[in-house]
Short mmCIF file of C-alpha atoms in Angstrom, two decimals:
data_model
loop_
_atom_site.label_atom_id
_atom_site.label_comp_id
_atom_site.label_asym_id
_atom_site.label_seq_id
_atom_site.Cartn_x
_atom_site.Cartn_y
_atom_site.Cartn_z
CA MET A 1 24.31 38.35 -0.06
CA LYS A 2 25.75 39.45 -3.41
CA ASP A 3 27.09 35.90 -3.86
CA TYR A 4 23.57 34.53 -3.41
CA PHE A 5 22.23 36.89 -6.06
CA ARG A 6 25.07 35.84 -8.36
CA ILE A 7 24.37 32.14 -7.79
CA LEU A 8 20.74 32.61 -8.88
CA GLY A 9 21.75 34.85 -11.79
CA VAL A 10 19.80 37.91 -10.63
CA THR A 11 20.93 41.39 -9.69
CA PRO A 12 20.01 43.15 -6.43
CA PRO A 13 17.54 44.46 -5.64
CA SER A 14 15.30 41.69 -7.02
CA SER A 15 11.69 40.96 -6.24
CA LEU A 16 10.51 37.74 -4.63
CA ASP A 17 8.92 36.62 -7.93
CA GLU A 18 12.18 37.17 -9.83
CA ILE A 19 14.10 35.08 -7.31
CA LYS A 20 11.48 32.31 -7.42
CA ASN A 21 11.55 32.21 -11.23
CA ALA A 22 15.37 32.10 -11.29
CA TYR A 23 15.38 29.29 -8.72
CA ARG A 24 12.86 27.20 -10.67
CA LYS A 25 14.93 27.43 -13.86
CA LEU A 26 18.17 26.49 -12.11
CA ALA A 27 16.55 23.75 -10.02
CA LYS A 28 15.23 22.10 -13.20
CA LYS A 29 18.65 22.43 -14.84
CA TYR A 30 20.63 20.91 -11.97
CA HIS A 31 18.00 18.57 -10.56
CA PRO A 32 19.80 15.29 -9.68
CA ASP A 33 17.22 13.33 -11.69
CA LEU A 34 17.86 15.38 -14.83
CA ASN A 35 21.51 16.41 -14.69
CA LYS A 36 24.15 13.68 -14.51
CA SER A 37 27.22 15.93 -14.28
CA PRO A 38 29.48 15.28 -11.24
CA ASN A 39 28.89 18.72 -9.72
CA ALA A 40 25.10 18.76 -10.21
CA ALA A 41 24.40 17.69 -6.62
CA SER A 42 26.58 20.40 -5.05
CA LEU A 43 25.14 23.06 -7.38
CA PHE A 44 21.60 21.96 -6.54
CA ILE A 45 22.35 22.34 -2.83
CA GLU A 46 24.02 25.71 -3.46
CA ILE A 47 21.13 27.24 -5.38
CA THR A 48 18.62 25.90 -2.85
CA GLU A 49 20.59 27.54 -0.05
CA ALA A 50 20.72 30.84 -1.97
CA TYR A 51 16.98 30.69 -2.66
CA GLU A 52 16.00 30.05 0.96
CA VAL A 53 18.25 32.76 2.39
CA LEU A 54 17.18 35.41 -0.14
CA THR A 55 13.47 34.64 0.09
CA TYR A 56 13.65 34.81 3.88
CA GLN A 57 15.52 38.11 3.74
CA ILE A 58 13.15 39.72 1.24
CA SER A 59 9.95 38.40 2.83
CA ASN A 60 11.08 39.77 6.22
CA LYS A 61 12.33 43.03 4.63
CA GLN A 62 15.78 42.71 6.11
CA THR A 63 18.36 45.32 5.01
CA GLU A 64 22.10 45.71 5.41
CA ASP A 65 21.77 49.21 6.90
CA HIS A 66 22.46 48.47 10.59
CA SER A 67 24.63 49.70 13.40
CA ALA A 68 27.78 47.71 14.23
CA HIS A 69 26.00 45.76 17.00
CA GLN A 70 22.91 45.18 14.87
CA GLN A 71 25.14 44.23 11.93
CA GLN A 72 26.83 41.51 14.01
CA GLU A 73 23.48 40.17 15.17
CA TYR A 74 22.26 40.24 11.61
CA GLU A 75 25.32 38.34 10.34
CA ASP A 76 24.90 35.73 13.08
CA PHE A 77 21.27 35.39 12.13
CA ILE A 78 22.09 35.00 8.42
CA ALA A 79 24.73 32.37 9.30
CA HIS A 80 22.06 30.44 11.21
CA VAL A 81 19.62 30.72 8.29
CA ARG A 82 22.37 29.66 5.86
CA GLU A 83 23.19 26.57 7.91
CA ALA A 84 19.51 25.62 8.14
CA ALA A 85 19.11 26.17 4.39
CA GLN A 86 22.08 23.89 3.67
CA ARG A 87 20.59 21.15 5.84
CA ARG A 88 17.21 21.40 4.08
CA ALA A 89 18.88 21.45 0.65
CA ARG A 90 20.84 18.29 1.48
CA MET A 91 17.68 16.62 2.79
CA LYS A 92 15.87 17.47 -0.45
CA TYR A 93 18.74 16.09 -2.49
CA GLU A 94 18.86 12.86 -0.46
CA LYS A 95 15.10 12.48 -0.87
CA PHE A 96 15.33 12.95 -4.64
CA LYS A 97 18.25 10.53 -4.80
CA LYS A 98 16.43 7.87 -2.78
CA GLU A 99 13.27 8.11 -4.88
CA HIS A 100 15.28 7.97 -8.10
CA GLU A 101 17.21 4.89 -6.95
CA ALA A 102 13.94 3.17 -6.03
CA PHE A 103 12.57 4.01 -9.49
CA GLN A 104 15.72 2.58 -11.13
CA GLU A 105 15.65 -0.63 -9.12
CA SER A 106 11.98 -1.19 -9.97
CA GLY A 107 12.96 -1.64 -13.63
CA LEU A 108 10.52 1.00 -14.85
CA TYR A 109 13.40 3.44 -15.35
CA ASP A 110 14.91 1.18 -18.01
CA VAL A 111 11.52 0.70 -19.67
CA VAL A 112 10.97 4.46 -19.93
CA LEU A 113 14.54 4.95 -21.18
CA LEU A 114 14.04 2.25 -23.82
CA PHE A 115 10.96 4.03 -25.17
CA LYS A 116 12.93 7.29 -25.10
CA TYR A 117 15.67 5.81 -27.28
CA LEU A 118 13.08 4.30 -29.63
CA GLY A 119 11.53 7.74 -29.97
CA LEU A 120 14.93 9.23 -30.81
CA VAL A 121 15.45 6.59 -33.51
CA LEU A 122 12.02 7.19 -35.03
CA LEU A 123 12.16 10.99 -34.82
CA PRO A 124 14.20 11.55 -38.05
CA PHE A 125 11.85 9.25 -39.99
CA LEU A 126 8.84 11.12 -38.60
CA ALA A 127 10.38 14.46 -39.59
CA ALA A 128 11.07 13.19 -43.12
CA ALA A 129 7.52 11.80 -43.41
CA LEU A 130 6.02 15.15 -42.36
CA ILE A 131 8.02 16.95 -45.03
CA ILE A 132 7.27 14.42 -47.79
CA PHE A 133 3.55 14.08 -47.01
CA PRO A 134 2.43 17.47 -48.50
CA ILE A 135 4.51 16.77 -51.64
CA VAL A 136 2.92 13.33 -52.11
CA VAL A 137 -0.58 14.76 -51.61
CA ALA A 138 0.10 17.55 -54.12
CA ILE A 139 1.37 15.05 -56.73
CA THR A 140 -1.39 12.47 -56.27
CA SER A 141 -4.18 15.07 -56.23
CA GLY A 142 -2.72 17.10 -59.08
CA GLU A 143 -3.18 20.31 -57.10
CA ILE A 144 -0.05 22.26 -56.26
CA ALA A 145 -2.11 24.31 -53.80
CA ALA A 146 -2.39 21.24 -51.56
CA PHE A 147 1.31 21.63 -50.80
CA PHE A 148 0.62 25.06 -49.30
CA TYR A 149 -2.59 23.97 -47.56
CA LEU A 150 -0.55 21.39 -45.65
CA PHE A 151 2.35 23.72 -44.89
CA VAL A 152 2.05 23.03 -41.17
CA PHE A 153 3.36 19.49 -41.76
CA TRP A 154 6.63 20.50 -43.38
CA VAL A 155 7.05 23.33 -40.87
CA ILE A 156 6.88 20.78 -38.05
CA GLY A 157 9.18 18.45 -39.98
CA LEU A 158 11.77 21.19 -40.50
CA PHE A 159 11.55 22.14 -36.83
CA LEU A 160 12.22 18.50 -35.83
CA PHE A 161 15.23 18.33 -38.17
CA TYR A 162 16.50 21.60 -36.69
CA TYR A 163 16.17 20.11 -33.19
CA ILE A 164 18.12 17.00 -34.25
CA PHE A 165 20.79 19.14 -35.90
CA GLN A 166 21.12 21.31 -32.77
CA GLN A 167 21.72 18.24 -30.62
CA GLY A 168 24.60 17.15 -32.83
CA LYS A 169 26.76 14.41 -31.31
CA ASP A 170 24.76 14.58 -28.07
CA TYR A 171 21.55 13.40 -29.76
CA PHE A 172 21.94 9.86 -28.44
CA LYS A 173 23.95 10.80 -25.36
CA HIS A 174 21.42 10.28 -22.60
CA GLU A 175 21.26 8.31 -19.39
CA LYS A 176 22.63 4.79 -19.28
CA PHE A 177 20.42 1.81 -18.54
CA TYR A 178 20.46 0.91 -14.88
CA TYR A 179 20.35 -2.84 -15.43
CA SER A 180 23.16 -4.40 -17.42
CA PHE A 181 23.38 -8.11 -18.20
CA HIS A 182 26.00 -8.52 -15.48
CA LYS A 183 23.86 -6.72 -12.90
CA VAL A 184 20.75 -8.73 -13.79
CA TRP A 185 22.69 -12.00 -13.65
CA SER A 186 24.29 -11.12 -10.30
CA LYS A 187 20.86 -10.28 -8.87
CA LEU A 188 19.46 -13.59 -10.09
CA MET A 189 22.35 -15.60 -8.70
CA GLN A 190 22.69 -13.59 -5.49
CA THR A 191 21.68 -15.41 -2.32
CA ARG A 192 21.55 -14.22 1.25
CA ALA A 193 23.33 -16.58 3.59
CA ASP A 194 21.83 -14.76 6.59
CA GLY A 195 18.25 -15.06 5.33
CA THR A 196 16.02 -16.21 8.21
CA GLU A 197 12.59 -14.95 7.10
CA HIS A 198 10.09 -17.19 5.36
CA CYS A 199 9.46 -16.51 1.69
CA PHE A 200 6.21 -14.63 1.20
CA TYR A 201 5.55 -16.30 -2.16
CA ALA A 202 6.66 -19.96 -1.76
CA LYS A 203 5.85 -22.15 1.22
CA GLY A 204 8.72 -23.89 2.92
CA ARG A 205 11.32 -21.60 1.37
CA VAL A 206 13.72 -19.24 3.13
CA ALA A 207 13.86 -15.65 1.87
CA ASP A 208 17.43 -15.85 0.59
CA SER A 209 17.07 -13.50 -2.41
CA THR A 210 16.10 -9.94 -3.30
CA ALA A 211 12.84 -8.82 -1.73
CA PHE A 212 9.98 -7.59 -3.90
CA THR A 213 9.28 -3.93 -3.13
CA ILE A 214 6.10 -1.94 -3.63
CA GLU A 215 6.40 1.84 -3.65
CA MET A 216 3.36 3.60 -2.23
CA TYR A 217 2.70 7.33 -2.37
CA ARG A 218 0.74 9.77 -0.29
CA VAL A 219 0.09 13.19 -1.78
CA LYS A 220 0.40 15.86 0.92
CA ASN A 221 -0.18 18.92 -1.20
CA ILE A 222 -0.69 20.00 -4.80
CA LYS A 223 0.68 23.37 -5.83
CA LEU A 224 -0.84 25.12 -8.83
CA GLU A 225 0.43 28.38 -10.25
CA ASN A 226 -0.74 30.49 -13.16
CA ARG A 227 1.61 33.19 -14.41
CA GLY A 228 -0.24 34.03 -17.61
CA PRO A 229 -0.93 32.43 -21.00
CA LEU A 230 0.97 29.16 -21.52
CA GLN A 231 2.67 29.56 -18.14
CA HIS A 232 0.93 27.10 -15.88
CA TYR A 233 2.84 25.10 -13.29
CA ALA A 234 1.88 22.18 -11.09
CA GLY A 235 3.84 20.52 -8.32
CA ILE A 236 3.16 17.54 -6.09
CA ASP A 237 4.43 17.33 -2.52
CA ARG A 238 4.41 13.62 -1.74
CA THR A 239 5.60 11.06 0.81
CA LEU A 240 7.13 7.80 -0.41
CA CYS A 241 6.73 4.55 1.48
CA GLU A 242 8.31 1.21 0.54
CA VAL A 243 6.73 -2.11 1.48
CA SER A 244 9.03 -5.13 1.08
CA PHE A 245 8.00 -8.77 0.72
CA PRO A 246 10.69 -11.37 1.53
CA ARG A 247 11.38 -13.60 -1.45
CA SER A 248 13.33 -16.77 -2.11
CA ARG A 249 15.56 -17.36 -5.11
CA LYS A 250 13.04 -19.82 -6.51
CA ALA A 251 10.26 -17.23 -6.34
CA LEU A 252 12.50 -14.60 -7.98
CA LEU A 253 13.32 -16.89 -10.93
CA VAL A 254 9.68 -17.93 -11.34
CA HIS A 255 8.51 -14.30 -11.27
CA LEU A 256 11.11 -13.37 -13.89
CA PHE A 257 10.08 -16.26 -16.12
CA VAL A 258 6.40 -15.33 -15.73
CA SER A 259 7.13 -11.73 -16.78
CA LEU A 260 9.02 -12.94 -19.87
CA THR A 261 6.13 -15.29 -20.71
CA LYS A 262 3.55 -12.51 -20.37
CA CYS A 263 5.49 -10.13 -22.61
CA SER A 264 6.13 -12.85 -25.21
CA ALA A 265 2.49 -13.94 -25.25
CA LEU A 266 1.34 -10.34 -25.68
CA LEU A 267 3.77 -9.62 -28.55
CA LEU A 268 2.97 -12.89 -30.35
CA SER A 269 -0.77 -12.29 -30.03
CA ILE A 270 -0.49 -8.77 -31.43
CA SER A 271 1.66 -10.01 -34.32
CA PHE A 272 -0.05 -13.25 -35.37
CA LEU A 273 -3.69 -13.39 -34.20
CA SER A 274 -6.02 -13.27 -37.21
CA VAL A 275 -8.20 -10.45 -35.87
CA SER A 276 -8.47 -7.19 -37.79
CA SER A 277 -8.73 -4.93 -34.75
CA PHE A 278 -5.39 -4.16 -33.11
CA ILE A 279 -7.24 -3.31 -29.89
CA TRP A 280 -8.77 -6.78 -29.71
CA ARG A 281 -5.48 -8.48 -30.56
CA PHE A 282 -4.04 -6.57 -27.59
CA ILE A 283 -6.94 -7.64 -25.33
CA PHE A 284 -6.68 -11.30 -26.39
CA GLY A 285 -2.92 -11.07 -25.83
CA LEU A 286 -3.47 -9.87 -22.25
CA CYS A 287 -5.89 -12.74 -21.63
CA ILE A 288 -3.45 -15.32 -23.02
CA ALA A 289 -0.62 -13.75 -21.01
CA TRP A 290 -2.71 -13.92 -17.82
CA LEU A 291 -3.64 -17.57 -18.44
CA ALA A 292 -0.05 -18.60 -19.24
CA GLY A 293 1.35 -16.72 -16.23
CA SER A 294 -1.26 -18.20 -13.88
CA LEU A 295 -0.53 -21.74 -15.03
CA LEU A 296 3.20 -21.26 -14.52
CA LEU A 297 2.66 -19.92 -11.00
CA LEU A 298 0.29 -22.81 -10.21
CA PHE A 299 2.70 -25.51 -11.39
CA ALA A 300 5.64 -23.85 -9.62
CA GLY A 301 3.73 -23.41 -6.36
CA VAL A 302 4.54 -19.68 -6.18
CA LYS A 303 2.18 -16.79 -5.49
CA SER A 304 1.91 -13.90 -7.92
CA LYS A 305 4.00 -10.85 -7.08
CA VAL A 306 1.27 -8.52 -8.38
CA GLY A 307 -1.67 -10.03 -6.52
CA TYR A 308 -2.11 -6.75 -4.69
CA LEU A 309 -3.35 -5.15 -7.94
CA PHE A 310 -6.46 -7.35 -8.10
CA SER A 311 -9.25 -5.57 -6.26
CA SER A 312 -12.75 -4.24 -6.78
CA ALA A 313 -11.26 -1.05 -8.20
CA THR A 314 -9.35 -3.08 -10.80
CA LEU A 315 -12.51 -4.87 -11.94
CA LEU A 316 -14.37 -1.57 -12.23
CA LYS A 317 -11.54 -0.07 -14.27
CA ILE A 318 -11.48 -3.08 -16.59
CA ALA A 319 -15.23 -2.66 -17.12
CA PHE A 320 -14.69 1.06 -17.71
CA TRP A 321 -12.36 0.18 -20.59
CA LEU A 322 -14.10 -2.88 -22.00
CA ILE A 323 -17.68 -1.63 -22.27
CA PRO A 324 -16.96 1.26 -24.71
CA ILE A 325 -14.63 -1.00 -26.75
CA VAL A 326 -17.34 -3.66 -27.04
CA LEU A 327 -19.89 -1.06 -28.11
CA ILE A 328 -17.76 0.11 -31.05
CA SER A 329 -16.86 -3.45 -32.12
CA LYS A 330 -18.49 -5.73 -34.65
CA ILE A 331 -18.05 -9.51 -34.40
CA SER A 332 -18.33 -11.98 -37.28
CA TRP A 333 -18.23 -15.71 -36.56
CA HIS A 334 -17.65 -17.36 -39.95
CA PRO A 335 -14.76 -16.73 -40.16
CA PHE A 336 -14.17 -15.31 -36.71
CA ASN A 337 -13.11 -11.68 -36.79
CA ILE A 338 -13.59 -8.48 -34.82
CA VAL A 339 -13.44 -4.99 -36.29
CA THR A 340 -13.83 -1.59 -34.66
CA ASN A 341 -15.08 1.63 -36.19
CA ASP A 342 -13.02 4.68 -37.10
CA LEU A 343 -13.37 6.22 -33.64
CA ASP A 344 -11.38 3.50 -31.86
CA ARG A 345 -8.06 5.36 -31.56
CA MET A 346 -9.71 8.59 -30.44
CA MET A 347 -11.75 6.69 -27.87
CA ILE A 348 -8.65 4.97 -26.46
CA VAL A 349 -6.95 8.33 -25.99
CA ILE A 350 -10.03 9.75 -24.25
CA LEU A 351 -10.31 6.71 -21.97
CA ALA A 352 -6.61 6.90 -21.07
CA PHE A 353 -6.87 10.52 -19.96
CA THR A 354 -10.22 10.15 -18.15
CA ASP A 355 -8.90 7.14 -16.25
CA SER A 356 -7.43 9.48 -13.60
CA PHE A 357 -10.89 10.96 -12.98
CA LEU A 358 -12.22 7.45 -12.45
CA GLU A 359 -9.49 6.97 -9.84
CA GLN A 360 -10.87 9.89 -7.85
CA ALA A 361 -14.46 8.75 -8.26
CA LEU A 362 -13.60 5.31 -6.85
CA LYS A 363 -12.30 6.97 -3.67
CA ILE A 364 -15.43 8.99 -2.96
CA PRO A 365 -17.01 6.31 -0.71
CA LYS A 366 -15.35 6.89 2.66
CA HIS A 367 -16.39 3.68 4.40
CA THR A 368 -15.40 1.22 1.66
CA ASN A 369 -11.94 0.53 0.31
CA LEU A 370 -12.30 -0.56 -3.27
CA TYR A 371 -8.52 -0.94 -3.56
CA ARG A 372 -8.37 -3.65 -0.90
CA PRO A 373 -6.75 -6.73 -2.53
CA PHE A 374 -8.88 -9.85 -3.00
CA ILE A 375 -5.93 -12.07 -2.01
CA LYS A 376 -5.83 -12.25 1.77
CA SER A 377 -2.06 -12.45 2.04
CA TYR A 378 -1.82 -8.93 0.63
CA ARG A 379 -4.19 -7.49 3.24
CA ILE A 380 -1.11 -6.20 5.06
CA LEU A 381 -1.39 -3.23 2.71
CA ASP A 382 -4.71 -2.25 4.30
CA THR A 383 -2.86 -0.25 6.95
CA TYR A 384 -1.24 1.90 4.27
CA PHE A 385 -4.50 2.32 2.37
CA SER A 386 -6.15 3.51 5.59
CA GLN A 387 -3.38 6.13 5.87
CA LYS A 388 -4.30 7.38 2.37
CA TYR A 389 -1.29 5.87 0.60
CA ASN A 390 -1.75 5.00 -3.08
CA LEU A 391 -0.06 2.47 -5.33
CA TYR A 392 0.92 5.15 -7.83
CA LEU A 393 0.68 8.88 -8.40
CA GLU A 394 -2.75 9.75 -9.74
CA VAL A 395 -1.86 11.77 -12.81
CA PRO A 396 -3.47 11.57 -16.27
CA LEU A 397 -2.38 8.63 -18.44
CA TRP A 398 -0.08 7.21 -15.76
CA THR A 399 -3.06 5.75 -13.85
CA ALA A 400 -3.85 3.61 -16.91
CA ILE A 401 -0.29 2.71 -17.96
CA TYR A 402 1.33 2.01 -14.59
CA PRO A 403 -0.84 -0.93 -13.40
CA LEU A 404 -0.41 -2.59 -16.82
CA LEU A 405 3.37 -2.15 -16.80
CA ARG A 406 3.59 -3.37 -13.20
CA TRP A 407 1.49 -6.44 -14.06
CA LEU A 408 3.60 -7.29 -17.11
CA LEU A 409 7.02 -6.64 -15.59
#
């Protein structure tokens, strides 16, 4: 038992809350999704075993003060609990590992990592800008006091520089991208000689390539905990389900080309459309990307891989976003231009965070499924929707970003 206390970094006797707090800190440190060291998996299993044995012992008020016979029974019992704890710890690790591998293979892992690296590149420039800004304001206004009024900016800037300095050589040492050029090329060229299923996306084709997978989630429980000011914790207990659609090599190549076309059309529209409002350049870019992608799919005779996203709920969400944007916009026809007022950025942030509340509101009607796809071939997902599976975790901001990323990529 002393080894278990040592593993969690606590000293006996410790309360149940102390053991739980120690476990949370160590679990975050050695979580297989966050720690890439070779021994992270074994340490994660070890601390989970220690946590389960100690919590069981304390909650049942077991002590080591027994007779010889009772002591033997107690040791046998602890051995049984330890073995069960090891099994559960390994199951948790395998579950985390499986979900993380599915996230990597979806391509979203590399997208998130790319934005992470971009943030690391921009962070020093942001820190320098925060420090310089009060100086520039003081010089341009001719008031030295302005430098002290805006002290919070250079405090934040100095804190960011301190963070960068603390990281040292490890500042850019983070996870590696899952997809390399060689891996992408091998996936594109890979064919299955034993493929016997029909391609879901192209008629008359055999599914001889990588299947398209949709990850669906069902939230079983939400755990909320409040331990005082600025100490709020939330956890989601979820079940992951994967739905695979057999795909031919032709469909895979067409889907890849469509994704590249969508992203290119969106970037070109944002960069070169002669519309003052960035929001409307983004909207026009999405429309052009949709039109270009649809034409490519039509000419290639391949169904869209994201047809399952188009439903009544999607149309309602689009209206939820478009109506406020239209109301704050002003259109001029000669020459054509669209401008938005000064509240546009604040409104976008508010809409992004309230999008998750809209998700819940759309699921209030019990006898109608607004998420049922319009395309009949995707109605096979109705069974999962009836079992309360969702296409993504319903958390703020993610409900707005995920469908867009999935549609583009």
